[in-house]
Amino acid sequence: MVVAELKNVNYKYPLTDNYALNDISFRFEEGKFYGLIGENGGGKTTLCNLIRGLIPHFYNGELEGSVRVFGTDIKEHNVEELAVKIGYVFQNPFNQMSGIKNTVFEEVAMGLENLGVEKSEIIQKVEDVLRLLGIEDLMTKNPNELSGGQRQRVAFASIIVMDNDMLVIDEPTSQLDPQGTENVFEIIRTLKEAGKTIVLVEHKIDLIAEYCDEIIVMEQGHIICSGETKEILSRMELLDYDAQIPQVAIWGHEMAAAGKPLSKIPITVDQAVRLVQEREG
């Protein structure tokens, strides 16, 4: 099932001359985990804003082409209804906080309250998601007094608790340490296994390689290439577009250049180990 489809999409923000998205055509399929990579300013966040409906309903600007999300033209979507279907974790967690709640529990519960969910169900759902993210100790803290990393987790919790069909996640680990990053990716994988469709912008390419099903590479508002993760992230030419590839993939190409090729280019350390063992018999 296709959950979002873009055809020949062009978009530019108000009061700008250049298009932030150029001739974008892509289909997002239900239950897949997409990694969105490429240069800074290449259009990744703009594409996320479009899928989520912030374009055109919040940012306005000029939108050309066809954008259908869950079968409905994005221009005709009810924004509140779309928010129930698609959760959006912003790049900056400070933008995600409401600023009006006095505790983390209330902050995470706010979306469910707005939907009129029963109080007992809200309590259970919020407690479960705080436990899942390992931040139950923050339950009574003021969200406006948390560190950047703590706010990032709370922002994530406020989206997960909504149980959306699709998640658009813009650099969720930008303010997390390595352990916190690994924990977030494990949670994202759990959500994917639960059938959620996930679009993730992330610069930590080794984790993208390990978790994502497909990769979309963007430059100057264009989709340069897309496809299965193992195929896209093995391409050295991605470096020409200021997109990263895993270090182990670069090593695989260097091995081939040295006359010691593996049967294929690895994109994770585990793959590299298996391929070396396979070659050595």
mmCIF file of C-alpha atoms in Angstrom, residues 8-280:
data_model
loop_
_atom_site.group_PDB
_atom_site.id
_atom_site.type_symbol
_atom_site.label_atom_id
_atom_site.label_comp_id
_atom_site.label_asym_id
_atom_site.label_seq_id
_atom_site.Cartn_x
_atom_site.Cartn_y
_atom_site.Cartn_z
ATOM 1 C CA ASN A 8 6.609 16.165 -10.354
ATOM 2 C CA VAL A 9 6.637 18.292 -7.211
ATOM 3 C CA ASN A 10 8.267 21.719 -7.143
ATOM 4 C CA TYR A 11 8.150 24.001 -4.116
ATOM 5 C CA LYS A 12 9.621 27.305 -3.036
ATOM 6 C CA TYR A 13 9.163 29.122 0.261
ATOM 7 C CA PRO A 14 7.512 32.552 0.405
ATOM 8 C CA LEU A 15 9.721 35.517 -0.549
ATOM 9 C CA THR A 16 12.380 33.289 -2.157
ATOM 10 C CA ASP A 17 13.397 32.938 -5.800
ATOM 11 C CA ASN A 18 14.871 29.436 -5.758
ATOM 12 C CA TYR A 19 12.948 26.212 -5.473
ATOM 13 C CA ALA A 20 13.659 24.150 -2.343
ATOM 14 C CA LEU A 21 12.248 21.051 -4.074
ATOM 15 C CA ASN A 22 12.753 20.362 -7.765
ATOM 16 C CA ASP A 23 10.821 17.806 -9.812
ATOM 17 C CA ILE A 24 10.358 15.350 -6.936
ATOM 18 C CA SER A 25 8.584 12.084 -7.706
ATOM 19 C CA PHE A 26 8.527 9.285 -5.139
ATOM 20 C CA ARG A 27 6.212 6.710 -3.540
ATOM 21 C CA PHE A 28 6.429 5.863 0.167
ATOM 22 C CA GLU A 29 5.135 2.360 0.889
ATOM 23 C CA GLU A 30 3.450 1.192 4.079
ATOM 24 C CA GLY A 31 5.699 -0.391 6.695
ATOM 25 C CA LYS A 32 9.029 0.614 5.148
ATOM 26 C CA PHE A 33 11.852 2.470 6.868
ATOM 27 C CA TYR A 34 13.309 5.213 4.643
ATOM 28 C CA GLY A 35 16.597 6.974 5.314
ATOM 29 C CA LEU A 36 16.823 10.497 3.875
ATOM 30 C CA ILE A 37 20.425 11.646 3.391
ATOM 31 C CA GLY A 38 22.425 14.278 1.507
ATOM 32 C CA GLU A 39 24.029 17.682 1.796
ATOM 33 C CA ASN A 40 22.945 20.309 4.311
ATOM 34 C CA GLY A 41 20.344 22.527 2.675
ATOM 35 C CA GLY A 42 19.619 19.877 0.064
ATOM 36 C CA GLY A 43 15.869 19.773 0.729
ATOM 37 C CA LYS A 44 15.540 16.953 3.266
ATOM 38 C CA THR A 45 13.674 18.937 5.931
ATOM 39 C CA THR A 46 11.515 20.602 3.271
ATOM 40 C CA LEU A 47 10.494 17.181 1.980
ATOM 41 C CA CYS A 48 9.594 16.175 5.554
ATOM 42 C CA ASN A 49 7.528 19.354 5.959
ATOM 43 C CA LEU A 50 5.656 18.513 2.775
ATOM 44 C CA ILE A 51 4.820 14.939 3.768
ATOM 45 C CA ARG A 52 3.648 16.120 7.167
ATOM 46 C CA GLY A 53 1.405 18.807 5.668
ATOM 47 C CA LEU A 54 3.262 21.803 7.106
ATOM 48 C CA ILE A 55 3.637 22.632 3.424
ATOM 49 C CA PRO A 56 1.349 24.157 2.212
ATOM 50 C CA HIS A 57 -0.861 24.624 5.288
ATOM 51 C CA PHE A 58 1.693 26.397 7.494
ATOM 52 C CA TYR A 59 4.563 27.600 5.300
ATOM 53 C CA ASN A 60 2.456 28.531 2.267
ATOM 54 C CA GLY A 61 4.754 29.334 -0.675
ATOM 55 C CA GLU A 62 4.359 27.968 -4.206
ATOM 56 C CA LEU A 63 3.609 24.250 -4.544
ATOM 57 C CA GLU A 64 3.370 22.599 -7.944
ATOM 58 C CA GLY A 65 2.685 18.997 -8.867
ATOM 59 C CA SER A 66 0.721 16.270 -7.089
ATOM 60 C CA VAL A 67 1.097 15.283 -3.421
ATOM 61 C CA ARG A 68 -1.244 12.638 -2.048
ATOM 62 C CA VAL A 69 -0.968 11.389 1.537
ATOM 63 C CA PHE A 70 -3.139 8.465 2.642
ATOM 64 C CA GLY A 71 -5.043 8.821 -0.623
ATOM 65 C CA THR A 72 -5.972 12.504 -0.275
ATOM 66 C CA ASP A 73 -4.455 15.557 -1.954
ATOM 67 C CA ILE A 74 -2.297 17.345 0.616
ATOM 68 C CA LYS A 75 -4.025 20.658 -0.186
ATOM 69 C CA GLU A 76 -7.407 19.166 0.740
ATOM 70 C CA HIS A 77 -6.279 17.399 3.907
ATOM 71 C CA ASN A 78 -7.674 18.356 7.281
ATOM 72 C CA VAL A 79 -4.500 19.295 9.187
ATOM 73 C CA GLU A 80 -5.789 17.963 12.511
ATOM 74 C CA GLU A 81 -6.731 14.638 10.937
ATOM 75 C CA LEU A 82 -3.326 14.424 9.275
ATOM 76 C CA ALA A 83 -1.648 14.971 12.650
ATOM 77 C CA VAL A 84 -3.354 11.830 13.927
ATOM 78 C CA LYS A 85 -1.992 9.775 11.030
ATOM 79 C CA ILE A 86 1.520 11.240 10.813
ATOM 80 C CA GLY A 87 3.794 12.022 13.737
ATOM 81 C CA TYR A 88 6.626 14.519 13.240
ATOM 82 C CA VAL A 89 9.718 14.706 15.447
ATOM 83 C CA PHE A 90 11.360 18.069 14.723
ATOM 84 C CA GLN A 91 15.094 18.578 14.276
ATOM 85 C CA ASN A 92 15.172 21.032 17.175
ATOM 86 C CA PRO A 93 13.476 19.610 20.308
ATOM 87 C CA PHE A 94 13.037 23.134 21.671
ATOM 88 C CA ASN A 95 10.512 23.704 18.859
ATOM 89 C CA GLN A 96 8.598 20.568 19.853
ATOM 90 C CA MET A 97 7.833 21.622 23.419
ATOM 91 C CA SER A 98 4.484 23.325 23.999
ATOM 92 C CA GLY A 99 5.920 25.656 26.651
ATOM 93 C CA ILE A 100 2.666 25.568 28.610
ATOM 94 C CA LYS A 101 2.955 22.331 30.592
ATOM 95 C CA ASN A 102 4.577 22.076 34.002
ATOM 96 C CA THR A 103 5.600 18.403 33.938
ATOM 97 C CA VAL A 104 6.955 15.946 31.390
ATOM 98 C CA PHE A 105 3.934 13.722 31.996
ATOM 99 C CA GLU A 106 1.559 16.535 31.040
ATOM 100 C CA GLU A 107 3.679 17.422 27.989
ATOM 101 C CA VAL A 108 3.631 13.873 26.638
ATOM 102 C CA ALA A 109 -0.086 13.480 27.435
ATOM 103 C CA MET A 110 -1.177 16.685 25.703
ATOM 104 C CA GLY A 111 -1.796 15.184 22.258
ATOM 105 C CA LEU A 112 -3.968 12.415 23.679
ATOM 106 C CA GLU A 113 -5.903 14.946 25.748
ATOM 107 C CA ASN A 114 -6.602 16.951 22.593
ATOM 108 C CA LEU A 115 -8.084 13.816 21.027
ATOM 109 C CA GLY A 116 -10.386 13.275 23.998
ATOM 110 C CA VAL A 117 -8.830 9.973 25.078
ATOM 111 C CA GLU A 118 -10.062 8.626 28.421
ATOM 112 C CA LYS A 119 -7.956 9.670 31.420
ATOM 113 C CA SER A 120 -7.135 6.110 32.510
ATOM 114 C CA GLU A 121 -5.952 5.247 28.985
ATOM 115 C CA ILE A 122 -3.835 8.401 28.811
ATOM 116 C CA ILE A 123 -2.116 7.544 32.082
ATOM 117 C CA GLN A 124 -1.329 4.010 30.909
ATOM 118 C CA LYS A 125 -0.076 5.091 27.470
ATOM 119 C CA VAL A 126 2.148 7.865 28.836
ATOM 120 C CA GLU A 127 3.625 5.642 31.529
ATOM 121 C CA ASP A 128 4.340 2.946 28.938
ATOM 122 C CA VAL A 129 6.111 5.269 26.504
ATOM 123 C CA LEU A 130 8.163 6.970 29.217
ATOM 124 C CA ARG A 131 9.285 3.530 30.358
ATOM 125 C CA LEU A 132 10.051 2.509 26.776
ATOM 126 C CA LEU A 133 12.327 5.530 26.354
ATOM 127 C CA GLY A 134 13.880 5.129 29.790
ATOM 128 C CA ILE A 135 12.804 8.577 31.001
ATOM 129 C CA GLU A 136 10.232 7.690 33.642
ATOM 130 C CA ASP A 137 12.467 9.492 36.175
ATOM 131 C CA LEU A 138 11.674 12.751 34.325
ATOM 132 C CA MET A 139 7.917 12.329 34.719
ATOM 133 C CA THR A 140 7.463 15.134 37.262
ATOM 134 C CA LYS A 141 10.203 17.418 35.925
ATOM 135 C CA ASN A 142 9.450 20.721 34.209
ATOM 136 C CA PRO A 143 10.066 20.166 30.463
ATOM 137 C CA ASN A 144 11.297 23.736 30.095
ATOM 138 C CA GLU A 145 14.157 23.042 32.510
ATOM 139 C CA LEU A 146 15.528 19.915 30.808
ATOM 140 C CA SER A 147 18.790 19.523 28.922
ATOM 141 C CA GLY A 148 18.791 19.313 25.131
ATOM 142 C CA GLY A 149 19.173 15.529 25.177
ATOM 143 C CA GLN A 150 16.353 15.117 27.693
ATOM 144 C CA ARG A 151 14.085 17.369 25.633
ATOM 145 C CA GLN A 152 14.883 15.255 22.586
ATOM 146 C CA ARG A 153 13.631 12.131 24.378
ATOM 147 C CA VAL A 154 10.500 13.919 25.628
ATOM 148 C CA ALA A 155 9.758 15.191 22.097
ATOM 149 C CA PHE A 156 10.108 11.637 20.833
ATOM 150 C CA ALA A 157 7.814 10.340 23.578
ATOM 151 C CA SER A 158 5.109 12.902 22.748
ATOM 152 C CA ILE A 159 4.986 11.511 19.203
ATOM 153 C CA ILE A 160 5.286 7.789 19.940
ATOM 154 C CA VAL A 161 2.422 7.983 22.442
ATOM 155 C CA MET A 162 0.076 9.063 19.629
ATOM 156 C CA ASP A 163 0.524 5.702 17.872
ATOM 157 C CA ASN A 164 0.591 7.297 14.394
ATOM 158 C CA ASP A 165 0.587 5.178 11.226
ATOM 159 C CA MET A 166 3.552 7.102 9.817
ATOM 160 C CA LEU A 167 6.472 8.847 11.494
ATOM 161 C CA VAL A 168 8.579 11.616 9.973
ATOM 162 C CA ILE A 169 11.697 12.054 12.082
ATOM 163 C CA ASP A 170 14.224 14.844 11.492
ATOM 164 C CA GLU A 171 17.592 14.119 13.125
ATOM 165 C CA PRO A 172 16.267 12.689 16.399
ATOM 166 C CA THR A 173 19.728 11.949 17.804
ATOM 167 C CA SER A 174 21.302 15.363 17.208
ATOM 168 C CA GLN A 175 21.577 16.082 20.930
ATOM 169 C CA LEU A 176 22.056 12.550 22.246
ATOM 170 C CA ASP A 177 25.183 10.706 23.366
ATOM 171 C CA PRO A 178 26.147 7.394 21.669
ATOM 172 C CA GLN A 179 24.139 5.271 24.100
ATOM 173 C CA GLY A 180 21.088 7.496 23.797
ATOM 174 C CA THR A 181 21.430 7.353 20.014
ATOM 175 C CA GLU A 182 21.544 3.564 20.021
ATOM 176 C CA ASN A 183 18.485 3.443 22.280
ATOM 177 C CA VAL A 184 16.502 5.713 19.955
ATOM 178 C CA PHE A 185 17.351 3.584 16.924
ATOM 179 C CA GLU A 186 16.270 0.443 18.765
ATOM 180 C CA ILE A 187 12.946 2.123 19.521
ATOM 181 C CA ILE A 188 12.571 3.185 15.883
ATOM 182 C CA ARG A 189 13.231 -0.399 14.814
ATOM 183 C CA THR A 190 10.534 -1.589 17.228
ATOM 184 C CA LEU A 191 8.110 0.882 15.661
ATOM 185 C CA LYS A 192 9.033 -0.376 12.204
ATOM 186 C CA GLU A 193 8.441 -3.981 13.289
ATOM 187 C CA ALA A 194 5.011 -2.839 14.480
ATOM 188 C CA GLY A 195 4.202 -1.881 10.880
ATOM 189 C CA LYS A 196 4.838 1.860 11.050
ATOM 190 C CA THR A 197 6.079 3.704 7.977
ATOM 191 C CA ILE A 198 9.139 5.757 8.917
ATOM 192 C CA VAL A 199 10.957 8.569 7.118
ATOM 193 C CA LEU A 200 14.184 9.466 8.921
ATOM 194 C CA VAL A 201 16.665 12.288 8.320
ATOM 195 C CA GLU A 202 19.931 11.359 10.008
ATOM 196 C CA HIS A 203 23.646 12.042 9.523
ATOM 197 C CA LYS A 204 24.880 9.002 11.464
ATOM 198 C CA ILE A 205 25.314 6.910 8.366
ATOM 199 C CA ASP A 206 26.459 3.701 10.065
ATOM 200 C CA LEU A 207 23.120 3.497 11.884
ATOM 201 C CA ILE A 208 21.233 4.360 8.703
ATOM 202 C CA ALA A 209 23.036 1.446 7.042
ATOM 203 C CA GLU A 210 22.079 -0.939 9.823
ATOM 204 C CA TYR A 211 18.405 -0.070 10.206
ATOM 205 C CA CYS A 212 16.888 1.414 7.015
ATOM 206 C CA ASP A 213 15.161 -0.514 4.210
ATOM 207 C CA GLU A 214 15.606 2.146 1.522
ATOM 208 C CA ILE A 215 17.680 5.286 1.033
ATOM 209 C CA ILE A 216 16.760 8.584 -0.635
ATOM 210 C CA VAL A 217 19.699 10.857 -1.552
ATOM 211 C CA MET A 218 19.011 14.585 -2.048
ATOM 212 C CA GLU A 219 21.038 17.460 -3.457
ATOM 213 C CA GLN A 220 19.864 20.996 -4.265
ATOM 214 C CA GLY A 221 16.224 19.980 -3.925
ATOM 215 C CA HIS A 222 16.515 16.994 -6.258
ATOM 216 C CA ILE A 223 16.344 13.277 -5.485
ATOM 217 C CA ILE A 224 19.684 12.154 -6.932
ATOM 218 C CA CYS A 225 19.048 8.460 -6.427
ATOM 219 C CA SER A 226 17.037 6.053 -4.300
ATOM 220 C CA GLY A 227 16.783 2.344 -3.700
ATOM 221 C CA GLU A 228 17.629 -0.488 -1.326
ATOM 222 C CA THR A 229 20.039 0.492 1.431
ATOM 223 C CA LYS A 230 22.650 -2.163 0.603
ATOM 224 C CA GLU A 231 22.813 -0.965 -2.995
ATOM 225 C CA ILE A 232 22.754 2.821 -2.484
ATOM 226 C CA LEU A 233 25.194 3.040 0.434
ATOM 227 C CA SER A 234 27.822 0.999 -1.421
ATOM 228 C CA ARG A 235 28.224 3.734 -4.074
ATOM 229 C CA MET A 236 31.381 5.818 -3.837
ATOM 230 C CA GLU A 237 29.844 8.472 -6.113
ATOM 231 C CA LEU A 238 27.568 9.564 -3.254
ATOM 232 C CA LEU A 239 30.591 11.385 -1.851
ATOM 233 C CA ASP A 240 30.441 13.689 -4.886
ATOM 234 C CA TYR A 241 27.054 14.912 -3.641
ATOM 235 C CA ASP A 242 28.243 15.572 -0.071
ATOM 236 C CA ALA A 243 26.356 12.473 1.054
ATOM 237 C CA GLN A 244 28.118 10.078 3.383
ATOM 238 C CA ILE A 245 28.631 6.351 2.984
ATOM 239 C CA PRO A 246 29.774 3.998 5.764
ATOM 240 C CA GLN A 247 33.515 3.808 6.403
ATOM 241 C CA VAL A 248 33.346 0.063 5.948
ATOM 242 C CA ALA A 249 31.984 0.594 2.406
ATOM 243 C CA ILE A 250 34.944 2.844 1.597
ATOM 244 C CA TRP A 251 37.229 0.107 2.974
ATOM 245 C CA GLY A 252 35.493 -2.410 0.697
ATOM 246 C CA HIS A 253 36.275 -0.279 -2.348
ATOM 247 C CA GLU A 254 39.873 0.149 -1.172
ATOM 248 C CA MET A 255 40.204 -3.629 -0.834
ATOM 249 C CA ALA A 256 38.996 -4.031 -4.427
ATOM 250 C CA ALA A 257 41.461 -1.387 -5.650
ATOM 251 C CA ALA A 258 44.259 -3.251 -3.843
ATOM 252 C CA GLY A 259 43.414 -6.457 -5.711
ATOM 253 C CA LYS A 260 41.712 -8.109 -2.754
ATOM 254 C CA PRO A 261 38.019 -7.693 -3.598
ATOM 255 C CA LEU A 262 35.192 -9.094 -1.518
ATOM 256 C CA SER A 263 32.185 -10.681 -3.214
ATOM 257 C CA LYS A 264 30.283 -7.421 -2.619
ATOM 258 C CA ILE A 265 30.783 -4.072 -0.910
ATOM 259 C CA PRO A 266 29.793 -4.247 2.784
ATOM 260 C CA ILE A 267 27.878 -1.422 4.439
ATOM 261 C CA THR A 268 28.041 -2.675 8.046
ATOM 262 C CA VAL A 269 30.864 -4.119 10.112
ATOM 263 C CA ASP A 270 28.998 -7.409 10.542
ATOM 264 C CA GLN A 271 28.692 -7.734 6.768
ATOM 265 C CA ALA A 272 32.403 -7.026 6.345
ATOM 266 C CA VAL A 273 33.340 -9.718 8.856
ATOM 267 C CA ARG A 274 31.129 -12.293 7.119
ATOM 268 C CA LEU A 275 32.485 -11.422 3.693
ATOM 269 C CA VAL A 276 36.106 -11.723 4.853
ATOM 270 C CA GLN A 277 35.356 -15.075 6.475
ATOM 271 C CA GLU A 278 33.609 -16.200 3.292
ATOM 272 C CA ARG A 279 36.598 -15.243 1.139
ATOM 273 C CA GLU A 280 39.049 -17.014 3.443
#
